[in-house]
Amino acid sequence: MGMDDDRALALIGGGDLGEDRTELTLEQAGQWLVLSLTSAHFFDLDLMLVARIPGNGAMDFVTDPGRELRTLDRCRVGDVGFWTMMPLPHEQDLEFRWHQSSLIQRIVRTIGLERLPGFR
């Protein structure tokens, strides 16, 4: 199962898609769309932000609307992704939030977005 470019562009609400990568790390920069089996994840590595849009049948998570990225432990095509996010101010009892994605299908740079989808 994969996602075509037209559907991916509709998810990001404009802009263009750039080069594909097999792995995303914190050493990279820019905005990235990570498509897993069940959801789309948007990373802005310049601002250290991540947001998720759950796909059909995927559960909603408290971290979906967007969070400050803390770590990017694993984000590779063909693997399950794992990253941590900073808590919001009202979550002072938490050290961090974490997310484990479904199997990652594609990692592609997004170009020309004014802001990351999912952020209010």
mmCIF file of C-alpha atoms in Angstrom:
data_model
loop_
_atom_site.group_PDB
_atom_site.id
_atom_site.type_symbol
_atom_site.label_atom_id
_atom_site.label_comp_id
_atom_site.label_asym_id
_atom_site.label_seq_id
_atom_site.Cartn_x
_atom_site.Cartn_y
_atom_site.Cartn_z
ATOM 1 C CA MET A 1 0.000 0.000 0.000
ATOM 2 C CA GLY A 2 1.309 3.427 -0.819
ATOM 3 C CA MET A 3 0.150 6.963 -1.285
ATOM 4 C CA ASP A 4 0.309 8.733 -4.633
ATOM 5 C CA ASP A 5 1.747 12.239 -4.944
ATOM 6 C CA ASP A 6 -1.677 13.858 -5.519
ATOM 7 C CA ARG A 7 -3.036 12.490 -2.238
ATOM 8 C CA ALA A 8 0.137 13.453 -0.387
ATOM 9 C CA LEU A 9 -0.074 17.012 -1.753
ATOM 10 C CA ALA A 10 -3.729 17.210 -0.691
ATOM 11 C CA LEU A 11 -2.682 16.222 2.844
ATOM 12 C CA ILE A 12 -0.114 18.981 3.083
ATOM 13 C CA GLY A 13 -2.506 21.525 1.597
ATOM 14 C CA GLY A 14 -0.249 22.864 -1.122
ATOM 15 C CA GLY A 15 3.410 23.174 -1.827
ATOM 16 C CA ASP A 16 5.358 20.543 -3.693
ATOM 17 C CA LEU A 17 7.087 17.281 -2.989
ATOM 18 C CA GLY A 18 10.855 17.057 -3.300
ATOM 19 C CA GLU A 19 13.272 14.180 -3.006
ATOM 20 C CA ASP A 20 12.517 10.917 -1.257
ATOM 21 C CA ARG A 21 14.724 9.618 1.549
ATOM 22 C CA THR A 22 15.007 6.208 3.121
ATOM 23 C CA GLU A 23 15.741 7.629 6.582
ATOM 24 C CA LEU A 24 15.088 10.863 8.461
ATOM 25 C CA THR A 25 17.417 12.029 11.235
ATOM 26 C CA LEU A 26 17.895 15.189 13.265
ATOM 27 C CA GLU A 27 21.010 15.962 11.197
ATOM 28 C CA GLN A 28 18.717 16.901 8.306
ATOM 29 C CA ALA A 29 16.837 20.168 7.867
ATOM 30 C CA GLY A 30 13.599 21.266 6.247
ATOM 31 C CA GLN A 31 10.027 19.987 6.229
ATOM 32 C CA TRP A 32 9.240 16.340 5.637
ATOM 33 C CA LEU A 33 6.171 14.189 5.070
ATOM 34 C CA VAL A 34 6.456 10.685 6.530
ATOM 35 C CA LEU A 35 3.748 8.300 5.334
ATOM 36 C CA SER A 36 3.117 5.204 7.401
ATOM 37 C CA LEU A 37 0.610 2.412 6.808
ATOM 38 C CA THR A 38 -2.068 4.231 8.807
ATOM 39 C CA SER A 39 -1.137 7.927 9.098
ATOM 40 C CA ALA A 40 0.769 10.906 7.759
ATOM 41 C CA HIS A 41 3.391 12.584 9.932
ATOM 42 C CA PHE A 42 4.769 16.058 9.268
ATOM 43 C CA PHE A 43 8.213 17.022 10.518
ATOM 44 C CA ASP A 44 9.713 20.512 10.477
ATOM 45 C CA LEU A 45 13.316 19.860 11.439
ATOM 46 C CA ASP A 46 14.212 23.562 11.296
ATOM 47 C CA LEU A 47 11.637 24.380 14.001
ATOM 48 C CA MET A 48 11.801 20.914 15.652
ATOM 49 C CA LEU A 49 8.048 20.298 15.331
ATOM 50 C CA VAL A 50 6.038 17.178 14.485
ATOM 51 C CA ALA A 51 2.320 16.661 13.784
ATOM 52 C CA ARG A 52 0.232 13.647 12.741
ATOM 53 C CA ILE A 53 -2.907 13.228 10.655
ATOM 54 C CA PRO A 54 -4.443 9.826 11.347
ATOM 55 C CA GLY A 55 -5.629 7.883 8.306
ATOM 56 C CA ASN A 56 -8.913 6.037 7.942
ATOM 57 C CA GLY A 57 -9.422 3.685 10.876
ATOM 58 C CA ALA A 58 -6.374 4.973 12.784
ATOM 59 C CA MET A 59 -6.788 6.039 16.394
ATOM 60 C CA ASP A 60 -6.509 9.698 17.375
ATOM 61 C CA PHE A 61 -3.710 10.553 19.810
ATOM 62 C CA VAL A 62 -3.354 13.503 22.192
ATOM 63 C CA THR A 63 -0.146 14.449 20.367
ATOM 64 C CA ASP A 64 -1.720 14.635 16.869
ATOM 65 C CA PRO A 65 -2.214 18.433 16.640
ATOM 66 C CA GLY A 66 1.501 19.028 16.843
ATOM 67 C CA ARG A 67 4.282 19.079 19.382
ATOM 68 C CA GLU A 68 7.849 20.158 19.831
ATOM 69 C CA LEU A 69 10.069 17.283 18.740
ATOM 70 C CA ARG A 70 12.439 16.047 21.476
ATOM 71 C CA THR A 71 14.128 13.046 19.820
ATOM 72 C CA LEU A 72 13.886 11.256 16.499
ATOM 73 C CA ASP A 73 14.998 7.784 17.505
ATOM 74 C CA ARG A 74 13.950 5.842 14.395
ATOM 75 C CA CYS A 75 12.385 7.006 11.123
ATOM 76 C CA ARG A 76 13.231 4.654 8.240
ATOM 77 C CA VAL A 77 11.260 3.345 5.281
ATOM 78 C CA GLY A 78 10.325 -0.289 5.976
ATOM 79 C CA ASP A 79 10.553 0.121 9.748
ATOM 80 C CA VAL A 80 8.312 1.274 12.583
ATOM 81 C CA GLY A 81 9.055 4.888 13.544
ATOM 82 C CA PHE A 82 9.698 6.092 17.083
ATOM 83 C CA TRP A 83 10.164 9.641 18.407
ATOM 84 C CA THR A 84 9.534 11.653 21.552
ATOM 85 C CA MET A 85 7.943 15.079 21.997
ATOM 86 C CA MET A 86 8.053 17.722 24.681
ATOM 87 C CA PRO A 87 5.036 18.016 26.995
ATOM 88 C CA LEU A 88 2.729 21.019 26.816
ATOM 89 C CA PRO A 89 2.844 23.584 29.660
ATOM 90 C CA HIS A 90 -0.188 22.055 31.427
ATOM 91 C CA GLU A 91 1.514 18.611 31.380
ATOM 92 C CA GLN A 92 4.184 19.580 33.903
ATOM 93 C CA ASP A 93 4.009 16.112 35.486
ATOM 94 C CA LEU A 94 5.327 14.531 32.249
ATOM 95 C CA GLU A 95 8.943 14.355 31.174
ATOM 96 C CA PHE A 96 7.948 13.742 27.514
ATOM 97 C CA ARG A 97 5.351 12.168 25.195
ATOM 98 C CA TRP A 98 6.269 9.408 22.771
ATOM 99 C CA HIS A 99 4.915 8.057 19.497
ATOM 100 C CA GLN A 100 5.424 4.777 17.691
ATOM 101 C CA SER A 101 4.226 4.866 14.091
ATOM 102 C CA SER A 102 2.998 2.037 11.944
ATOM 103 C CA LEU A 103 5.348 0.746 9.230
ATOM 104 C CA ILE A 104 6.828 3.695 7.315
ATOM 105 C CA GLN A 105 6.143 3.575 3.577
ATOM 106 C CA ARG A 106 7.670 6.826 2.317
ATOM 107 C CA ILE A 107 9.699 9.838 3.481
ATOM 108 C CA VAL A 108 9.561 12.853 1.166
ATOM 109 C CA ARG A 109 10.647 16.490 1.475
ATOM 110 C CA THR A 110 7.886 19.091 1.287
ATOM 111 C CA ILE A 111 8.639 22.399 -0.407
ATOM 112 C CA GLY A 112 6.860 25.739 -0.216
ATOM 113 C CA LEU A 113 4.751 25.227 2.910
ATOM 114 C CA GLU A 114 4.251 28.326 5.039
ATOM 115 C CA ARG A 115 3.633 26.219 8.128
ATOM 116 C CA LEU A 116 3.413 22.601 9.051
ATOM 117 C CA PRO A 117 -0.017 21.002 8.543
ATOM 118 C CA GLY A 118 -1.693 20.074 11.815
ATOM 119 C CA PHE A 119 -0.496 23.134 13.716
ATOM 120 C CA ARG A 120 -3.096 25.675 14.780
#
